[in-house]
Amino acid sequence: MAWSIAEVARMSGVTSRTLRHYDEVGLLPPAWIGSNGHRYYEEADLLRLQQILLMRELDLGLREIQAVLDSQVDQVAVLREHHRRLLKERDRLETLVRTVGRTLAELEEGKDNDMARINRPENLFEGFEASAGDEAEAEARERWPEHWEQARQAREAMTAEDQERWQREVTAQMIRTAEFMVAGTPVADAAVQAEMHAHYQGICRFWTPNAVAYKGLAQTYVDDPQMRANYDSIAEGLAVYQQQAMVVYAEARLS
């Protein structure tokens, strides 16, 4: 079964113009083009489009998305991680709905006495979660204040083009590391360690960690929920693999 470009646009909410652009850049070619010049898509193409939209939600650029889709990374594992994150966010939003509803009811019942009906203030904040990025930044600022300030200044000096290019480099590196992991390459392998050397050099653009600091940074890839989710969205288990590879590098090259 196949669907025309107009039908795919209607189903997905992606405009026909965007679908044609995806075809032009090689990200989502149609299954075939009819004699009338219209593009037609099959089920596999719809599944690929879903993956594209999911990764767009993660703010990945089209080049990074194409690299993920064209690599040997397990697409089922990627989709499973997206599903897990969506379920977690759904549960959090449901909790927030209950929190706001409860607060409204208590305020309406006791509006003459303002907050008199809120006998458990902690209930006001159920469902809210602190920003993982803020927590990680605060921890880095506390543990390595001089390095944190150096990194902050380096980031602020970057232009928008610099930041985009840096993000592309980071994503491409994550994909290459994921390919090693999927292939079963040990973290101590020379090729993996060469990738970690490139990773370390990238970090040195902002600050220069010693062995202890680099191991500490490696641990945040596992402990920080947002960082771990970013890596595991490329391939399940990538955050742990990255952390282990960084530890080996630190002990071999930085100690």
Coordinates of N, CA and C in Angstrom, one line a residue:
M1 N 0.8 -1.2 0.0 CA 0.0 0.0 0.0 C 0.9 1.2 0.0
A2 N 0.4 2.3 -0.7 CA 1.2 3.5 -0.8 C 0.3 4.7 -0.6
W3 N 0.9 5.8 -0.2 CA 0.1 7.0 0.1 C 0.8 8.1 -0.7
S4 N 0.0 9.0 -1.2 CA 0.5 10.2 -2.0 C 1.1 11.2 -1.0
I5 N 1.9 12.1 -1.6 CA 2.5 13.1 -0.7 C 1.4 14.0 0.0
A6 N 0.3 14.2 -0.7 CA -0.8 15.0 0.0 C -1.3 14.2 1.2
E7 N -1.5 12.9 1.0 CA -2.0 12.1 2.1 C -1.0 12.0 3.3
V8 N 0.2 11.9 3.0 CA 1.2 11.8 4.0 C 1.3 13.2 4.8
A9 N 1.2 14.3 4.0 CA 1.2 15.6 4.6 C 0.0 15.7 5.6
R10 N -1.2 15.3 5.1 CA -2.4 15.3 6.0 C -2.2 14.5 7.2
M11 N -1.7 13.3 7.1 CA -1.6 12.4 8.2 C -0.6 12.9 9.2
S12 N 0.6 13.4 8.8 CA 1.7 13.7 9.6 C 1.7 15.1 10.1
G13 N 1.0 16.0 9.4 CA 1.1 17.4 9.7 C 2.4 18.1 9.1
V14 N 3.2 17.3 8.4 CA 4.4 17.9 7.7 C 3.9 18.4 6.4
T15 N 4.3 19.6 6.0 CA 3.8 20.1 4.8 C 4.4 19.4 3.6
S16 N 3.7 19.5 2.4 CA 4.3 18.9 1.2 C 5.6 19.5 0.8
R17 N 5.7 20.8 1.1 CA 7.0 21.5 0.7 C 8.1 20.9 1.5
T18 N 7.9 20.6 2.9 CA 8.9 20.0 3.7 C 9.3 18.6 3.2
L19 N 8.2 17.8 2.9 CA 8.5 16.5 2.4 C 9.3 16.5 1.1
R20 N 9.0 17.4 0.2 CA 9.8 17.6 -1.0 C 11.3 17.9 -0.7
H21 N 11.4 18.8 0.4 CA 12.8 19.1 0.8 C 13.5 17.9 1.3
Y22 N 12.8 17.1 2.1 CA 13.4 15.9 2.7 C 13.9 15.0 1.5
D23 N 13.1 15.0 0.5 CA 13.5 14.2 -0.7 C 14.7 14.7 -1.4
E24 N 14.8 16.0 -1.5 CA 15.8 16.7 -2.3 C 17.2 16.5 -1.5
V25 N 17.2 16.5 -0.2 CA 18.4 16.3 0.5 C 18.8 14.9 0.8
G26 N 17.9 14.0 0.3 CA 18.2 12.5 0.5 C 17.8 12.0 1.8
L27 N 17.0 12.7 2.6 CA 16.6 12.3 4.0 C 15.4 11.3 3.9
L28 N 14.5 11.6 3.0 CA 13.3 10.8 2.9 C 12.8 10.8 1.5
P29 N 13.5 10.0 0.6 CA 13.0 9.8 -0.7 C 11.7 9.0 -0.8
P30 N 10.8 9.3 -1.7 CA 9.6 8.5 -1.8 C 9.9 7.1 -2.3
A31 N 8.9 6.2 -2.2 CA 9.1 4.9 -2.7 C 9.2 4.9 -4.2
W32 N 8.3 5.8 -4.8 CA 8.4 6.0 -6.3 C 7.7 7.3 -6.6
I33 N 7.9 7.7 -7.9 CA 7.3 8.9 -8.4 C 6.4 8.5 -9.5
G34 N 5.1 8.8 -9.5 CA 4.2 8.4 -10.5 C 4.4 9.2 -11.8
S35 N 3.7 8.7 -12.8 CA 3.8 9.3 -14.2 C 3.3 10.8 -14.1
N36 N 2.5 11.1 -13.1 CA 2.0 12.4 -13.0 C 2.9 13.3 -12.2
G37 N 4.1 12.8 -11.8 CA 5.1 13.5 -11.1 C 4.9 13.6 -9.6
H38 N 3.8 12.9 -9.1 CA 3.5 12.9 -7.7 C 4.4 11.9 -6.9
R39 N 4.8 12.2 -5.7 CA 5.5 11.3 -4.9 C 4.6 10.4 -4.1
Y40 N 5.0 9.1 -4.0 CA 4.2 8.1 -3.2 C 5.1 7.4 -2.2
Y41 N 4.6 7.2 -1.0 CA 5.3 6.7 0.1 C 4.7 5.4 0.6
E42 N 5.6 4.4 1.0 CA 5.1 3.2 1.5 C 5.3 3.1 3.0
E43 N 4.9 2.0 3.7 CA 4.9 2.0 5.1 C 6.3 2.2 5.7
A44 N 7.3 1.7 5.1 CA 8.7 1.9 5.6 C 9.0 3.4 5.6
D45 N 8.5 4.1 4.6 CA 8.8 5.5 4.5 C 8.1 6.3 5.6
L46 N 6.9 5.8 5.9 CA 6.2 6.5 7.0 C 6.9 6.3 8.4
L47 N 7.4 5.0 8.6 CA 8.2 4.8 9.8 C 9.4 5.6 9.8
R48 N 10.1 5.8 8.7 CA 11.3 6.7 8.7 C 10.9 8.1 9.0
L49 N 9.7 8.6 8.5 CA 9.3 9.9 8.8 C 9.0 10.1 10.3
Q50 N 8.4 9.1 10.9 CA 8.2 9.1 12.3 C 9.5 9.3 13.1
Q51 N 10.5 8.6 12.7 CA 11.9 8.7 13.3 C 12.4 10.1 13.1
I52 N 12.3 10.6 11.9 CA 12.7 12.0 11.7 C 12.1 13.0 12.6
L53 N 10.8 12.9 12.8 CA 10.0 13.8 13.6 C 10.4 13.6 15.1
L54 N 10.6 12.4 15.5 CA 11.1 12.2 16.9 C 12.4 12.8 17.2
M55 N 13.3 12.7 16.2 CA 14.7 13.3 16.4 C 14.6 14.8 16.3
R56 N 13.7 15.3 15.5 CA 13.5 16.7 15.4 C 13.1 17.3 16.8
E57 N 12.3 16.5 17.5 CA 11.9 16.9 18.9 C 13.1 17.0 19.8
L58 N 14.2 16.3 19.5 CA 15.4 16.4 20.3 C 16.3 17.5 19.8
D59 N 15.8 18.3 18.8 CA 16.6 19.4 18.2 C 17.8 19.0 17.4
L60 N 17.8 17.7 16.9 CA 18.9 17.3 16.0 C 18.7 18.0 14.6
G61 N 19.8 18.3 14.0 CA 19.7 18.9 12.7 C 19.5 17.8 11.6
L62 N 19.1 18.2 10.4 CA 18.8 17.2 9.4 C 20.0 16.3 9.1
R63 N 21.2 16.9 9.1 CA 22.4 16.1 8.8 C 22.6 15.0 9.9
E64 N 22.4 15.4 11.1 CA 22.6 14.5 12.2 C 21.6 13.4 12.2
I65 N 20.3 13.7 11.8 CA 19.3 12.8 11.7 C 19.6 11.8 10.6
Q66 N 20.0 12.2 9.5 CA 20.4 11.3 8.4 C 21.5 10.4 8.8
A67 N 22.5 10.9 9.5 CA 23.6 10.1 9.9 C 23.1 9.0 10.9
V68 N 22.2 9.3 11.8 CA 21.6 8.3 12.6 C 20.8 7.2 11.8
L69 N 20.0 7.7 10.9 CA 19.1 6.8 10.2 C 19.9 5.9 9.2
D70 N 21.0 6.4 8.7 CA 21.8 5.7 7.8 C 22.9 4.8 8.4
S71 N 23.1 4.9 9.8 CA 24.1 4.2 10.5 C 23.5 2.8 10.8
Q72 N 24.3 2.0 11.5 CA 23.9 0.7 11.9 C 23.3 0.6 13.3
V73 N 23.0 1.8 13.8 CA 22.4 1.9 15.2 C 21.0 1.2 15.1
D74 N 20.7 0.5 16.2 CA 19.4 -0.2 16.2 C 18.2 0.8 16.3
Q75 N 17.4 0.8 15.3 CA 16.3 1.8 15.3 C 15.2 1.4 16.3
V76 N 15.1 0.1 16.5 CA 14.1 -0.3 17.5 C 14.5 0.2 18.9
A77 N 15.8 0.1 19.2 CA 16.3 0.6 20.5 C 16.1 2.1 20.7
V78 N 16.3 2.8 19.6 CA 16.1 4.3 19.6 C 14.6 4.6 19.8
L79 N 13.7 3.9 19.1 CA 12.3 4.2 19.3 C 11.8 3.8 20.7
R80 N 12.4 2.7 21.2 CA 12.0 2.3 22.6 C 12.4 3.4 23.6
E81 N 13.6 4.0 23.4 CA 14.0 5.0 24.3 C 13.1 6.3 24.2
H82 N 12.7 6.6 23.0 CA 11.8 7.7 22.8 C 10.4 7.4 23.5
H83 N 10.0 6.2 23.4 CA 8.7 5.8 24.0 C 8.8 5.9 25.5
R84 N 9.9 5.5 26.1 CA 10.1 5.5 27.6 C 10.1 7.0 28.0
R85 N 10.8 7.9 27.3 CA 10.8 9.3 27.7 C 9.4 9.9 27.6
L86 N 8.7 9.6 26.5 CA 7.3 10.1 26.4 C 6.4 9.7 27.5
L87 N 6.5 8.4 27.9 CA 5.7 7.9 29.0 C 6.0 8.6 30.3
K88 N 7.3 8.8 30.5 CA 7.7 9.6 31.7 C 7.2 11.0 31.7
E89 N 7.3 11.7 30.6 CA 6.8 13.0 30.5 C 5.2 13.0 30.7
R90 N 4.6 12.0 30.1 CA 3.1 12.0 30.3 C 2.7 11.8 31.8
D91 N 3.4 11.0 32.5 CA 3.2 10.8 33.9 C 3.4 12.1 34.7
R92 N 4.5 12.8 34.3 CA 4.7 14.0 35.0 C 3.7 15.1 34.8
L93 N 3.2 15.1 33.5 CA 2.1 16.1 33.2 C 0.8 15.8 33.9
E94 N 0.5 14.5 34.0 CA -0.7 14.0 34.7 C -0.6 14.4 36.2
T95 N 0.6 14.3 36.7 CA 0.7 14.7 38.1 C 0.5 16.3 38.3
L96 N 1.1 17.0 37.3 CA 0.9 18.5 37.3 C -0.6 18.8 37.2
V97 N -1.3 18.1 36.4 CA -2.7 18.4 36.2 C -3.4 18.2 37.6
R98 N -3.1 17.1 38.3 CA -3.7 16.9 39.6 C -3.3 18.0 40.6
T99 N -2.1 18.4 40.5 CA -1.6 19.4 41.4 C -2.3 20.7 41.2
V100 N -2.4 21.2 40.0 CA -3.1 22.4 39.7 C -4.6 22.3 40.0
G101 N -5.2 21.2 39.7 CA -6.6 21.0 40.0 C -6.9 21.0 41.5
R102 N -6.0 20.3 42.3 CA -6.2 20.3 43.7 C -6.0 21.7 44.3
T103 N -5.1 22.5 43.8 CA -4.8 23.8 44.3 C -6.0 24.7 44.0
L104 N -6.6 24.6 42.7 CA -7.7 25.4 42.4 C -8.9 25.1 43.3
A105 N -9.2 23.8 43.5 CA -10.3 23.4 44.4 C -10.1 24.0 45.8
E106 N -8.9 23.9 46.4 CA -8.7 24.4 47.7 C -8.8 25.9 47.8
L107 N -8.3 26.6 46.8 CA -8.4 28.1 46.7 C -9.8 28.5 46.6
E108 N -10.6 27.8 45.8 CA -12.0 28.2 45.6 C -12.8 28.0 46.8
E109 N -12.5 26.9 47.6 CA -13.2 26.6 48.8 C -12.9 27.6 49.9
G110 N -11.6 28.1 49.9 CA -11.2 28.9 51.0 C -10.7 30.3 50.5
K111 N -11.4 30.8 49.4 CA -10.8 32.1 48.9 C -11.0 33.2 49.8
D112 N -11.9 33.2 50.8 CA -12.0 34.3 51.7 C -10.8 34.3 52.7
N113 N -10.1 33.2 52.8 CA -9.0 33.1 53.7 C -7.7 32.8 52.9
D114 N -7.7 33.2 51.7 CA -6.5 33.0 50.8 C -6.0 31.6 50.9
M115 N -4.9 31.3 51.5 CA -4.3 30.0 51.4 C -4.6 29.1 52.6
A116 N -5.6 29.5 53.3 CA -5.9 28.8 54.6 C -6.3 27.3 54.3
R117 N -6.8 27.0 53.1 CA -7.2 25.6 52.8 C -6.0 24.7 52.4
I118 N -4.9 25.3 52.1 CA -3.7 24.6 51.7 C -3.0 24.1 52.9
N119 N -3.4 23.0 53.5 CA -2.8 22.5 54.8 C -1.5 21.7 54.5
R120 N -1.2 21.4 53.3 CA 0.1 20.7 53.0 C 0.8 21.4 51.9
P121 N 1.6 22.4 52.2 CA 2.2 23.3 51.2 C 3.0 22.5 50.2
E122 N 3.6 21.4 50.6 CA 4.4 20.6 49.7 C 3.6 20.1 48.5
N123 N 2.3 20.0 48.7 CA 1.4 19.5 47.6 C 1.4 20.5 46.4
L124 N 1.8 21.8 46.7 CA 1.8 22.8 45.6 C 2.8 22.5 44.6
F125 N 3.8 21.7 44.9 CA 4.9 21.5 44.0 C 5.1 20.1 43.5
E126 N 4.1 19.3 43.7 CA 4.1 17.9 43.3 C 4.1 17.9 41.7
G127 N 5.0 17.2 41.1 CA 5.0 17.1 39.7 C 6.0 18.0 39.0
F128 N 6.4 19.0 39.7 CA 7.5 19.9 39.2 C 8.8 19.2 39.4
E129 N 9.7 19.4 38.4 CA 11.0 18.8 38.5 C 12.1 19.8 38.2
A130 N 13.2 19.8 38.9 CA 14.2 20.7 38.7 C 14.9 20.5 37.3
S131 N 15.4 21.5 36.7 CA 16.0 21.3 35.4 C 17.3 20.6 35.6
A132 N 17.4 19.4 34.9 CA 18.6 18.6 35.0 C 19.9 19.4 34.6
G133 N 19.7 20.2 33.5 CA 20.8 21.0 33.1 C 21.3 22.0 34.1
D134 N 20.3 22.6 34.9 CA 20.6 23.6 35.9 C 21.4 22.9 37.0
E135 N 20.9 21.7 37.4 CA 21.6 20.9 38.5 C 23.0 20.5 38.1
A136 N 23.2 20.1 36.8 CA 24.5 19.7 36.4 C 25.4 20.9 36.4
E137 N 24.9 22.0 35.9 CA 25.7 23.2 35.8 C 26.1 23.7 37.2
A138 N 25.1 23.6 38.2 CA 25.4 24.0 39.5 C 26.5 23.1 40.2
E139 N 26.4 21.8 39.9 CA 27.4 20.9 40.4 C 28.8 21.2 39.9
A140 N 28.8 21.5 38.5 CA 30.1 21.8 37.9 C 30.7 23.1 38.5
R141 N 29.8 24.0 38.7 CA 30.3 25.3 39.2 C 30.9 25.2 40.6
E142 N 30.3 24.3 41.4 CA 30.7 24.0 42.8 C 32.0 23.2 42.8
R143 N 32.1 22.2 42.0 CA 33.3 21.3 42.0 C 34.5 21.9 41.3
W144 N 34.3 22.6 40.2 CA 35.4 23.2 39.5 C 35.1 24.6 39.1
P145 N 35.1 25.5 40.1 CA 34.7 26.9 39.8 C 35.5 27.6 38.8
E146 N 36.9 27.4 38.8 CA 37.7 28.1 37.8 C 37.5 27.6 36.4
H147 N 37.3 26.2 36.3 CA 37.1 25.6 35.0 C 35.7 26.0 34.5
W148 N 34.7 26.1 35.4 CA 33.4 26.4 35.0 C 33.4 27.8 34.4
E149 N 34.1 28.8 35.1 CA 34.1 30.1 34.6 C 34.8 30.2 33.2
Q150 N 35.9 29.4 33.1 CA 36.6 29.4 31.8 C 35.7 28.9 30.7
A151 N 34.9 27.8 31.0 CA 34.0 27.2 30.0 C 32.9 28.2 29.6
R152 N 32.4 28.9 30.7 CA 31.3 29.8 30.4 C 31.8 30.9 29.5
Q153 N 33.0 31.5 29.7 CA 33.5 32.5 28.8 C 33.7 32.0 27.4
A154 N 34.2 30.8 27.3 CA 34.4 30.2 26.0 C 33.1 30.0 25.2
R155 N 32.0 29.6 25.9 CA 30.7 29.4 25.3 C 30.2 30.8 24.8
E156 N 30.3 31.8 25.7 CA 29.7 33.1 25.3 C 30.5 33.7 24.1
A157 N 31.7 33.3 23.9 CA 32.5 33.9 22.8 C 32.1 33.2 21.5
M158 N 31.4 32.1 21.5 CA 31.0 31.4 20.3 C 29.9 32.1 19.6
T159 N 30.0 32.2 18.3 CA 28.9 32.7 17.5 C 27.9 31.7 17.3
A160 N 26.7 32.0 16.7 CA 25.7 31.1 16.5 C 26.2 30.0 15.5
E161 N 27.0 30.4 14.5 CA 27.6 29.4 13.6 C 28.5 28.5 14.3
D162 N 29.3 29.0 15.2 CA 30.3 28.2 16.0 C 29.5 27.1 16.8
Q163 N 28.4 27.6 17.4 CA 27.6 26.7 18.2 C 27.0 25.6 17.4
E164 N 26.5 25.9 16.2 CA 25.9 24.9 15.4 C 26.9 23.9 14.9
R165 N 28.1 24.4 14.5 CA 29.1 23.5 14.0 C 29.6 22.6 15.2
W166 N 29.7 23.2 16.4 CA 30.1 22.4 17.5 C 29.1 21.3 17.8
Q167 N 27.8 21.7 17.7 CA 26.8 20.7 18.0 C 26.8 19.6 17.0
R168 N 27.1 19.9 15.7 CA 27.1 18.9 14.7 C 28.3 17.9 15.0
E169 N 29.4 18.5 15.4 CA 30.6 17.7 15.7 C 30.3 16.7 16.9
V170 N 29.6 17.2 17.9 CA 29.3 16.4 19.1 C 28.4 15.3 18.7
T171 N 27.3 15.6 17.9 CA 26.4 14.6 17.5 C 27.0 13.5 16.6
A172 N 27.9 14.0 15.7 CA 28.6 13.0 14.8 C 29.5 12.1 15.7
Q173 N 30.1 12.6 16.7 CA 31.0 11.8 17.5 C 30.1 10.8 18.3
M174 N 29.0 11.2 18.8 CA 28.1 10.3 19.5 C 27.7 9.1 18.6
I175 N 27.4 9.4 17.4 CA 27.0 8.4 16.4 C 28.2 7.4 16.2
R176 N 29.4 8.0 16.0 CA 30.5 7.1 15.7 C 30.8 6.2 16.9
T177 N 30.6 6.7 18.1 CA 30.8 5.9 19.3 C 29.7 4.9 19.5
A178 N 28.5 5.2 19.1 CA 27.4 4.3 19.1 C 27.7 3.1 18.2
E179 N 28.2 3.4 17.0 CA 28.5 2.3 16.1 C 29.6 1.4 16.6
F180 N 30.5 1.9 17.4 CA 31.5 1.0 18.0 C 30.8 0.1 19.1
M181 N 29.9 0.7 19.8 CA 29.1 0.0 20.9 C 28.3 -1.1 20.2
V182 N 27.5 -0.8 19.2 CA 26.6 -1.8 18.5 C 27.5 -2.9 17.9
A183 N 28.7 -2.6 17.5 CA 29.5 -3.6 16.9 C 30.2 -4.5 18.0
G184 N 30.0 -4.1 19.2 CA 30.6 -4.9 20.3 C 32.1 -4.6 20.6
T185 N 32.6 -3.5 20.1 CA 34.0 -3.1 20.3 C 34.3 -2.8 21.7
P186 N 35.3 -3.4 22.4 CA 35.6 -3.1 23.8 C 36.0 -1.6 23.9
V187 N 35.7 -1.0 25.1 CA 36.0 0.4 25.3 C 37.5 0.7 25.3
A188 N 38.3 -0.3 25.5 CA 39.7 -0.1 25.5 C 40.4 -0.3 24.2
D189 N 39.6 -0.6 23.2 CA 40.1 -0.8 21.8 C 40.7 0.5 21.3
A190 N 41.7 0.4 20.5 CA 42.5 1.6 20.1 C 41.6 2.6 19.3
A191 N 40.7 2.1 18.5 CA 39.8 2.9 17.7 C 38.8 3.7 18.6
V192 N 38.3 3.0 19.6 CA 37.4 3.7 20.6 C 38.2 4.8 21.4
Q193 N 39.4 4.4 21.8 CA 40.2 5.4 22.5 C 40.7 6.6 21.7
A194 N 40.8 6.3 20.4 CA 41.1 7.5 19.5 C 39.9 8.4 19.4
E195 N 38.7 7.8 19.5 CA 37.5 8.7 19.5 C 37.4 9.4 20.8
M196 N 37.8 8.8 21.9 CA 37.8 9.5 23.2 C 38.9 10.6 23.2
H197 N 40.0 10.4 22.5 CA 41.0 11.5 22.5 C 40.4 12.7 21.7
A198 N 39.6 12.4 20.7 CA 39.0 13.5 20.0 C 37.9 14.2 20.9
H199 N 37.2 13.4 21.7 CA 36.3 13.9 22.6 C 37.0 14.8 23.7
Y200 N 38.1 14.3 24.2 CA 38.9 15.1 25.2 C 39.3 16.4 24.6
Q201 N 39.8 16.4 23.4 CA 40.3 17.6 22.7 C 39.2 18.6 22.5
G202 N 38.0 18.0 22.3 CA 36.8 18.9 22.2 C 36.5 19.6 23.5
I203 N 36.6 18.8 24.6 CA 36.4 19.4 25.9 C 37.4 20.5 26.2
C204 N 38.6 20.3 25.7 CA 39.7 21.2 26.0 C 39.5 22.5 25.3
R205 N 38.6 22.6 24.4 CA 38.3 23.9 23.8 C 37.7 24.8 24.9
F206 N 37.1 24.2 25.9 CA 36.4 25.0 26.9 C 37.2 25.0 28.3
W207 N 37.7 23.9 28.6 CA 38.6 23.8 29.8 C 39.4 22.5 29.7
T208 N 40.4 22.4 30.6 CA 41.3 21.2 30.4 C 41.2 20.4 31.7
P209 N 40.4 19.3 31.7 CA 40.3 18.5 32.9 C 41.5 17.5 33.0
N210 N 41.9 17.3 34.3 CA 42.8 16.3 34.6 C 42.1 14.9 34.7
A211 N 42.8 13.9 35.1 CA 42.2 12.5 35.1 C 41.0 12.5 36.0
V212 N 41.1 13.1 37.2 CA 40.0 13.0 38.1 C 38.8 13.8 37.6
A213 N 39.1 15.0 37.0 CA 38.0 15.8 36.5 C 37.3 15.1 35.3
Y214 N 38.1 14.5 34.5 CA 37.6 13.9 33.3 C 36.7 12.6 33.7
K215 N 37.2 11.9 34.7 CA 36.3 10.8 35.2 C 35.0 11.3 35.8
G216 N 35.2 12.5 36.5 CA 34.0 13.1 37.1 C 33.0 13.5 36.0
L217 N 33.5 14.1 35.0 CA 32.7 14.5 33.8 C 32.0 13.2 33.2
A218 N 32.8 12.1 33.1 CA 32.3 10.9 32.5 C 31.1 10.4 33.4
Q219 N 31.2 10.5 34.7 CA 30.1 10.0 35.5 C 28.8 10.8 35.4
T220 N 28.9 12.1 35.0 CA 27.7 12.9 34.8 C 26.9 12.4 33.6
Y221 N 27.6 11.8 32.6 CA 27.0 11.2 31.5 C 26.0 10.1 31.8
V222 N 26.3 9.5 33.0 CA 25.4 8.4 33.5 C 24.4 8.9 34.5
D223 N 24.9 9.8 35.4 CA 24.1 10.3 36.5 C 23.1 11.4 36.2
D224 N 23.4 12.2 35.3 CA 22.5 13.3 34.9 C 21.5 12.8 34.0
P225 N 20.2 12.9 34.4 CA 19.1 12.3 33.5 C 19.1 12.9 32.1
Q226 N 19.2 14.2 31.9 CA 19.1 14.7 30.6 C 20.3 14.3 29.7
M227 N 21.5 14.3 30.3 CA 22.7 13.9 29.6 C 22.6 12.4 29.2
R228 N 22.1 11.6 30.1 CA 22.0 10.2 29.8 C 20.9 10.0 28.7
A229 N 19.8 10.7 28.8 CA 18.8 10.6 27.8 C 19.3 11.0 26.4
N230 N 20.1 12.0 26.4 CA 20.6 12.5 25.1 C 21.4 11.4 24.4
Y231 N 22.3 10.8 25.2 CA 23.2 9.7 24.7 C 22.3 8.5 24.3
D232 N 21.5 8.1 25.2 CA 20.7 6.8 25.0 C 19.6 7.0 23.9
S233 N 19.3 8.2 23.5 CA 18.4 8.4 22.4 C 19.1 8.1 21.1
I234 N 20.4 8.1 21.1 CA 21.1 7.7 19.9 C 21.2 6.1 19.8
A235 N 21.5 5.5 21.0 CA 21.5 4.1 21.1 C 21.4 3.7 22.6
E236 N 20.5 2.8 22.9 CA 20.4 2.4 24.3 C 21.7 1.9 24.9
G237 N 22.1 2.4 26.0 CA 23.3 2.0 26.7 C 24.5 2.8 26.3
L238 N 24.3 3.8 25.4 CA 25.5 4.6 24.9 C 26.1 5.4 26.0
A239 N 25.3 5.9 27.0 CA 25.8 6.8 28.0 C 26.8 6.0 28.9
V240 N 26.5 4.7 29.2 CA 27.4 3.9 30.0 C 28.6 3.6 29.3
Y241 N 28.5 3.2 28.0 CA 29.6 2.9 27.1 C 30.6 4.1 27.0
Q242 N 30.0 5.3 26.9 CA 30.8 6.5 26.8 C 31.6 6.7 28.1
Q243 N 30.8 6.6 29.2 CA 31.5 6.8 30.5 C 32.6 5.8 30.7
Q244 N 32.4 4.5 30.4 CA 33.5 3.5 30.6 C 34.7 3.8 29.7
A245 N 34.4 4.3 28.5 CA 35.5 4.6 27.5 C 36.3 5.8 28.0
M246 N 35.6 6.8 28.6 CA 36.3 8.0 29.1 C 37.1 7.6 30.3
V247 N 36.7 6.7 31.2 CA 37.5 6.3 32.3 C 38.7 5.6 31.9
V248 N 38.6 4.7 30.9 CA 39.8 4.1 30.4 C 40.8 5.1 29.8
Y249 N 40.3 6.1 29.1 CA 41.2 7.1 28.5 C 41.9 7.9 29.6
A250 N 41.1 8.3 30.7 CA 41.7 9.1 31.7 C 42.8 8.3 32.5
E251 N 42.6 7.1 32.7 CA 43.6 6.3 33.4 C 44.8 6.0 32.5
A252 N 44.6 5.9 31.2 CA 45.7 5.6 30.4 C 46.5 6.8 29.9
R253 N 45.8 7.9 29.7 CA 46.4 9.1 29.1 C 46.5 10.3 30.0
L254 N 45.7 10.4 31.0 CA 45.7 11.6 31.8 C 46.3 11.4 33.2
S255 N 46.5 10.2 33.6 CA 47.0 9.9 35.0 C 48.5 10.1 35.1

